Amino acid sequence: MSKIKPSKGAPYARILGVGGYRPARVVPNEVILEKIDSSDEWIRSRSGIATRHWASPEETVTAMSVEASGKAIAAAGITPEQIGAVVVSTVSHFKQTPAVATEIADKIGAGKPAAFDISAGCAGFGYGLTLAKGMIVEGSAEYVLVIGVERLSDLTDLEDRATAFLFGDGAGAVVVGPSDVPHIGPTVWGSEGDKSETIKQTVPWNEYQLGDVSKLPLNEAGEIKFPAITQEGQAVFRWAVFEMAKVAQQALDAAGISADDLDVFIPHQANMRIIDSMVKTLKLPEHVTVARDVETTGNTSAASIPLAMERLLATGQAKSGDTALVIGFGAGLVFAATVVTLP
C-alpha cells in the first residue's frame, strides 16, 4: 500500500490574465519584396498578411517575454512572487542551455519557481497551457506563467519566396491559476513525425558550425546562409485544413460543447486561408468571433495564440467569460487544441 499522501491541488484551473508584446518596428510587404520576386497582392491573397513586426537588437526573446509577462501578471491580479512555475515555448532562443525561462523568471521577480523551455513549434502555447493545468491540479504550483515567444526574423530566409513573407516576432503570456469550476477543457494533442520534413530548419547547427559548403545553403553571392525555417507550403496547407479541423472538433467534443456554444475561435495565426477554411469546415455560426491577427502580426509561432487572444480582449471583439476554442499546429508536425474560458 502506498504511503504517499495525495496531492492537494485545485479541482480545476483557468486562465486569469493575458499579456502581449509586439516589437515597435512594423514591416510592410513592400520591404519583403525587396528580396523576392513577388507582389503585395500575391502575398495578401496567399497568406492574408499585410504587415508583421520585427524585433530590434534590444527586443530580445527575454525582453519581449518580460514585457508580456508583466501585463499578464497585472491582469491576473497577483504578484510575481506567487508564480510557482514558468513555462516558455520558443524555437528562437539560440542558447542550448540554460533555459531562457530561468532568466525570465529572475527578471520578473518571481523568486525561485520551476522554470523550463519547451519546443513544440506553433503548438507550443497549447502544450504549455496543458502542462500548467496539470501542475495546478496536481498541486505543484498555484500559479503558472505560460509564455509563447519568438524572434522568427532571425530564422527567416529573405530570399526564399515561399517563406520570406510569413514570419514575425512577438511574445504572448498568460497566468494560469486555480479554479473551483472547469475553465480549461481536455487537450487533444499529438504529433505526426512522419511529416517532420514539411516544416524544418534548413540545416542543423552542427553542420553550420563545421562550415561544409557542400551541405549548406548559399546566397546569391555564394556566401553561407544562416540556418532558417523552411516548409513545403502545399503539404502543410492540406494537412492544416483537413486534419486540424478534425482535431478542433475533437476538442469541442471533449469539452462537451458544440460549435453553437462557442463565442470565440482562436486558431494559430499561420495563414488567413487556413483560418477561413477551418471556419467553414467546422461550420462555425456567424456569432463566433474569429481571430485574424495574422493580417498585421504575421506568423509568430508559439506566440500567435496568446497575442491574438490579447488583441481580441483589448479591442472588445471578445470579452471576459467568453468560451473560446484554441488550436495550434506546426513543425513536428505537432498539434494541440482545447476549449477555454477567456480571462
Coordinates of C-alpha atoms in Angstrom, one line a residue:
M1 CA 0.0 0.0 0.0
S2 CA 1.3 3.4 -0.9
K3 CA 2.5 5.7 1.9
I4 CA 2.5 8.8 -0.4
K5 CA -0.1 11.4 0.6
P6 CA -2.5 12.6 -2.1
S7 CA -1.7 15.9 -3.7
K8 CA -3.6 18.9 -2.6
G9 CA -4.1 20.8 -5.8
A10 CA -7.0 22.8 -7.0
P11 CA -10.0 21.0 -8.5
Y12 CA -9.6 22.8 -11.8
A13 CA -7.5 25.6 -13.5
R14 CA -8.3 28.7 -15.5
I15 CA -6.5 31.5 -17.4
L16 CA -6.5 34.5 -15.1
G17 CA -4.7 37.1 -17.2
V18 CA -3.1 37.6 -20.6
G19 CA -0.5 40.0 -21.9
G20 CA 1.3 40.6 -25.2
Y21 CA 4.2 42.4 -26.7
R22 CA 4.8 43.3 -30.3
P23 CA 8.1 44.9 -31.4
A24 CA 8.0 48.6 -32.4
R25 CA 9.0 48.1 -36.0
V26 CA 6.2 47.4 -38.4
V27 CA 7.3 45.8 -41.6
P28 CA 5.0 46.0 -44.6
N29 CA 5.1 43.6 -47.6
E30 CA 7.0 46.2 -49.6
V31 CA 10.1 45.5 -47.5
I32 CA 9.8 41.8 -48.1
L33 CA 9.5 42.4 -51.9
E34 CA 13.0 44.0 -51.9
K35 CA 14.4 40.4 -51.8
I36 CA 11.9 38.2 -53.6
D37 CA 10.1 38.3 -57.0
S38 CA 6.5 38.6 -55.9
S39 CA 3.8 41.3 -55.2
D40 CA 1.8 42.7 -52.4
E41 CA -1.3 41.3 -54.0
W42 CA 0.2 37.8 -54.2
I43 CA 1.3 37.8 -50.5
R44 CA -2.1 39.0 -49.3
S45 CA -4.0 36.5 -51.4
R46 CA -1.9 33.6 -50.4
S47 CA -1.5 34.4 -46.7
G48 CA -3.6 37.3 -45.7
I49 CA -0.5 39.1 -44.3
A50 CA -0.1 42.8 -44.8
T51 CA 2.4 43.6 -42.1
R52 CA 4.4 41.9 -39.4
H53 CA 6.6 43.1 -36.5
W54 CA 10.4 42.6 -36.5
A55 CA 12.4 42.9 -33.3
S56 CA 15.3 45.3 -32.8
P57 CA 18.5 44.0 -31.2
E58 CA 17.2 45.2 -27.8
E59 CA 13.9 43.4 -28.2
T60 CA 15.3 40.0 -27.3
V61 CA 13.4 36.9 -26.5
T62 CA 13.9 37.7 -22.8
A63 CA 13.0 41.3 -23.1
M64 CA 9.8 40.7 -25.1
S65 CA 8.8 37.9 -22.7
V66 CA 9.3 40.1 -19.6
E67 CA 7.0 42.8 -21.1
A68 CA 4.3 40.4 -22.0
S69 CA 4.6 38.6 -18.6
G70 CA 4.3 41.8 -16.7
K71 CA 1.0 42.6 -18.4
A72 CA -0.4 39.1 -17.8
I73 CA 0.6 39.1 -14.1
A74 CA -1.0 42.5 -13.6
A75 CA -4.2 41.4 -15.4
A76 CA -4.3 38.3 -13.2
G77 CA -4.2 40.4 -10.0
I78 CA -1.3 38.5 -8.5
T79 CA 2.3 39.3 -7.7
P80 CA 5.4 37.9 -9.4
E81 CA 6.3 36.1 -6.2
Q82 CA 3.2 34.0 -6.4
I83 CA 4.3 32.4 -9.7
G84 CA 5.3 28.8 -8.9
A85 CA 6.4 27.8 -12.4
V86 CA 7.4 29.5 -15.7
V87 CA 7.0 27.6 -18.9
V88 CA 8.4 29.1 -22.1
S89 CA 7.6 27.8 -25.6
T90 CA 10.1 29.0 -28.2
V91 CA 12.2 27.8 -31.1
S92 CA 14.2 31.0 -31.4
H93 CA 16.2 31.1 -28.2
F94 CA 19.7 30.4 -29.5
K95 CA 21.4 29.3 -26.3
Q96 CA 21.1 25.5 -25.9
T97 CA 21.4 26.0 -22.1
P98 CA 20.4 27.4 -19.7
A99 CA 16.7 27.6 -20.5
V100 CA 15.5 31.2 -21.2
A101 CA 12.7 30.6 -18.7
T102 CA 15.1 30.8 -15.8
E103 CA 16.3 34.3 -17.0
I104 CA 12.8 35.5 -17.5
A105 CA 11.7 34.2 -14.0
D106 CA 14.5 36.2 -12.5
K107 CA 13.9 39.4 -14.4
I108 CA 10.2 39.5 -13.5
G109 CA 11.0 38.9 -9.8
A110 CA 9.3 35.6 -9.5
G111 CA 11.7 34.2 -6.8
K112 CA 12.7 30.6 -7.3
P113 CA 9.9 29.0 -9.4
A114 CA 10.3 25.9 -11.6
A115 CA 11.4 27.2 -15.0
F116 CA 11.9 25.4 -18.3
D117 CA 11.6 25.7 -22.0
I118 CA 9.6 23.5 -24.4
S119 CA 10.0 23.1 -28.2
A120 CA 6.7 22.4 -29.8
G121 CA 6.6 24.9 -32.6
C122 CA 3.3 26.6 -33.3
A123 CA 1.5 24.2 -30.9
G124 CA 3.8 25.3 -28.1
F125 CA 1.3 27.5 -26.3
G126 CA -1.3 24.7 -26.2
Y127 CA 1.4 22.3 -24.8
G128 CA 2.4 24.9 -22.2
L129 CA -1.2 25.5 -21.2
T130 CA -1.8 21.8 -20.7
L131 CA 1.3 21.5 -18.5
A132 CA 0.3 24.4 -16.4
K133 CA -3.2 23.0 -15.9
G134 CA -1.6 19.7 -14.7
M135 CA 0.7 21.4 -12.3
I136 CA -2.1 23.4 -10.7
V137 CA -4.5 20.4 -10.4
E138 CA -1.6 18.2 -9.1
G139 CA -0.6 20.8 -6.6
S140 CA 3.0 21.5 -7.5
A141 CA 2.2 25.2 -8.3
E142 CA -0.6 27.5 -7.5
Y143 CA 0.0 30.0 -10.4
V144 CA 1.9 29.2 -13.6
L145 CA 3.2 31.7 -16.2
V146 CA 3.0 30.3 -19.7
I147 CA 4.9 32.2 -22.4
G148 CA 5.0 31.8 -26.2
V149 CA 7.8 34.0 -27.7
E150 CA 9.6 34.1 -31.0
R151 CA 12.1 36.2 -32.9
L152 CA 11.4 34.4 -36.2
S153 CA 13.0 37.2 -38.2
D154 CA 16.3 35.6 -37.0
L155 CA 15.3 32.4 -38.7
T156 CA 13.8 33.8 -41.9
D157 CA 15.5 33.4 -45.3
L158 CA 14.5 36.7 -47.0
E159 CA 15.4 35.2 -50.4
D160 CA 13.0 32.3 -50.0
R161 CA 9.9 33.2 -51.9
A162 CA 7.8 30.6 -50.1
T163 CA 8.5 31.8 -46.6
A164 CA 10.1 35.2 -46.6
F165 CA 6.8 37.0 -46.0
L166 CA 5.4 34.7 -43.3
F167 CA 7.1 35.2 -40.1
G168 CA 7.0 37.9 -37.4
D169 CA 8.3 38.5 -33.9
G170 CA 6.5 38.9 -30.5
A171 CA 5.6 37.5 -27.2
G172 CA 2.4 36.4 -25.5
A173 CA 1.9 35.3 -22.0
V174 CA -0.9 34.0 -19.7
V175 CA -1.2 33.3 -16.0
V176 CA -2.9 30.1 -15.2
G177 CA -4.3 29.6 -11.7
P178 CA -6.8 27.6 -9.6
S179 CA -10.5 27.4 -10.1
D180 CA -13.5 25.7 -8.5
V181 CA -15.1 25.0 -11.8
P182 CA -13.6 23.8 -15.1
H183 CA -12.4 26.6 -17.4
I184 CA -9.8 24.7 -19.4
G185 CA -11.1 21.7 -21.2
P186 CA -9.3 18.4 -22.0
T187 CA -6.5 18.9 -24.5
V188 CA -6.5 17.0 -27.8
W189 CA -2.8 16.9 -28.8
G190 CA -0.4 14.7 -30.7
S191 CA 2.3 14.5 -33.4
E192 CA 2.8 13.1 -36.9
G193 CA 6.6 12.7 -37.1
D194 CA 6.3 11.1 -40.5
K195 CA 5.7 14.6 -41.8
S196 CA 8.6 16.2 -39.9
E197 CA 10.3 17.2 -43.2
T198 CA 7.4 19.5 -44.2
I199 CA 8.5 22.2 -41.7
K200 CA 12.1 22.3 -40.6
Q201 CA 15.3 24.2 -40.0
T202 CA 17.3 24.2 -43.2
V203 CA 20.5 22.8 -41.7
P204 CA 21.4 21.6 -38.1
W205 CA 23.5 23.9 -36.0
N206 CA 26.4 21.4 -36.0
E207 CA 26.6 21.3 -39.8
Y208 CA 26.6 25.1 -39.8
Q209 CA 29.4 25.1 -37.3
L210 CA 31.5 22.7 -39.4
G211 CA 31.1 25.1 -42.4
D212 CA 31.0 22.3 -45.1
V213 CA 29.8 24.4 -48.1
S214 CA 28.7 21.2 -49.8
K215 CA 26.0 20.7 -47.2
L216 CA 25.0 24.3 -46.6
P217 CA 22.7 26.7 -48.4
L218 CA 24.3 29.7 -50.1
N219 CA 23.0 33.1 -51.0
E220 CA 23.3 34.7 -54.5
A221 CA 26.8 35.9 -53.6
G222 CA 28.0 32.4 -52.7
E223 CA 28.1 33.1 -49.0
I224 CA 26.8 30.6 -46.4
K225 CA 23.3 31.4 -45.3
F226 CA 22.4 31.3 -41.6
P227 CA 20.0 28.4 -40.8
A228 CA 16.4 29.3 -41.5
I229 CA 12.9 27.8 -41.3
T230 CA 11.6 26.2 -44.5
Q231 CA 8.4 24.5 -45.3
E232 CA 6.5 22.6 -48.0
G233 CA 3.7 25.1 -48.3
Q234 CA 1.1 23.0 -50.1
A235 CA 1.6 19.9 -48.0
V236 CA 1.3 22.0 -44.8
F237 CA -1.8 23.7 -46.1
R238 CA -3.6 20.5 -46.9
W239 CA -2.7 19.0 -43.5
A240 CA -3.8 22.0 -41.6
V241 CA -7.1 22.4 -43.4
F242 CA -8.2 18.8 -43.5
E243 CA -6.6 17.3 -40.4
M244 CA -6.7 20.2 -37.9
A245 CA -10.4 20.8 -38.4
K246 CA -10.9 17.2 -37.1
V247 CA -8.7 17.9 -34.1
A248 CA -10.6 21.1 -33.4
Q249 CA -13.9 19.2 -33.5
Q250 CA -12.4 16.5 -31.1
A251 CA -11.6 19.3 -28.7
L252 CA -15.2 20.6 -28.8
D253 CA -16.4 17.0 -28.2
A254 CA -14.0 16.5 -25.3
A255 CA -15.3 19.7 -23.7
G256 CA -18.9 18.6 -24.1
I257 CA -19.9 21.5 -26.3
S258 CA -20.9 22.2 -29.9
A259 CA -19.8 24.9 -32.3
D260 CA -23.0 26.8 -31.4
D261 CA -21.8 27.1 -27.8
L262 CA -18.6 28.9 -28.8
D263 CA -18.1 32.7 -28.6
V264 CA -14.6 32.9 -30.0
F265 CA -12.3 30.8 -32.2
I266 CA -8.5 31.5 -31.8
P267 CA -6.5 29.3 -34.2
H268 CA -2.8 29.5 -34.7
Q269 CA -2.2 32.6 -36.9
A270 CA -0.4 30.8 -39.7
N271 CA -2.4 31.8 -42.8
M272 CA -5.7 33.5 -43.4
R273 CA -6.8 30.9 -46.0
I274 CA -6.2 28.1 -43.4
I275 CA -8.2 30.0 -40.8
D276 CA -11.1 30.6 -43.2
S277 CA -11.1 27.0 -44.4
M278 CA -11.3 25.7 -40.8
V279 CA -14.2 28.1 -40.0
K280 CA -16.1 26.7 -43.0
T281 CA -15.3 23.0 -42.2
L282 CA -16.3 23.4 -38.5
K283 CA -19.4 25.2 -39.7
L284 CA -19.0 27.9 -37.1
P285 CA -22.0 30.1 -36.6
E286 CA -21.8 33.8 -37.6
H287 CA -21.9 34.9 -34.0
V288 CA -18.5 33.3 -33.3
T289 CA -15.7 35.9 -33.3
V290 CA -12.7 34.6 -35.3
A291 CA -9.1 35.8 -34.6
R292 CA -7.4 37.1 -37.7
D293 CA -4.4 38.7 -36.1
V294 CA -2.2 37.2 -38.8
E295 CA -3.0 40.2 -41.1
T296 CA -0.9 42.6 -39.1
T297 CA 1.3 40.3 -37.0
G298 CA 2.3 37.5 -39.3
N299 CA 3.0 34.0 -38.1
T300 CA 4.7 34.3 -34.7
S301 CA 4.6 30.5 -34.0
A302 CA 4.2 29.8 -30.2
A303 CA 3.3 33.5 -29.6
S304 CA 0.4 33.7 -32.1
I305 CA -2.5 32.4 -29.9
P306 CA -1.8 34.4 -26.8
L307 CA -1.1 37.5 -28.9
A308 CA -4.4 37.0 -30.8
M309 CA -6.2 36.4 -27.5
E310 CA -4.8 39.6 -26.0
R311 CA -5.8 41.7 -29.0
L312 CA -9.4 40.4 -29.2
L313 CA -9.9 41.3 -25.5
A314 CA -8.1 44.7 -25.8
T315 CA -10.2 45.7 -28.8
G316 CA -13.5 44.5 -27.3
Q317 CA -14.1 41.9 -30.0
A318 CA -14.1 39.3 -27.2
K319 CA -14.9 39.7 -23.6
S320 CA -14.0 38.1 -20.2
G321 CA -16.0 34.9 -19.7
D322 CA -16.4 34.1 -23.4
T323 CA -15.9 30.4 -24.4
A324 CA -13.1 30.0 -26.9
L325 CA -11.7 27.2 -28.9
V326 CA -7.9 27.5 -29.3
I327 CA -5.8 25.3 -31.6
G328 CA -2.1 25.4 -32.5
F329 CA -0.3 23.3 -35.2
G330 CA 3.0 23.3 -36.8
A331 CA 6.6 21.9 -37.1
G332 CA 6.9 18.3 -35.9
L333 CA 4.2 18.0 -37.1
V334 CA 2.5 18.7 -33.8
F335 CA -0.9 20.0 -32.7
A336 CA -2.8 20.9 -29.5
A337 CA -6.4 22.1 -29.1
T338 CA -8.6 22.9 -26.2
V339 CA -11.6 24.9 -25.1
V340 CA -11.0 27.7 -22.6
T341 CA -12.9 30.5 -20.8
L342 CA -11.3 33.8 -21.6
P343 CA -9.9 35.8 -18.7

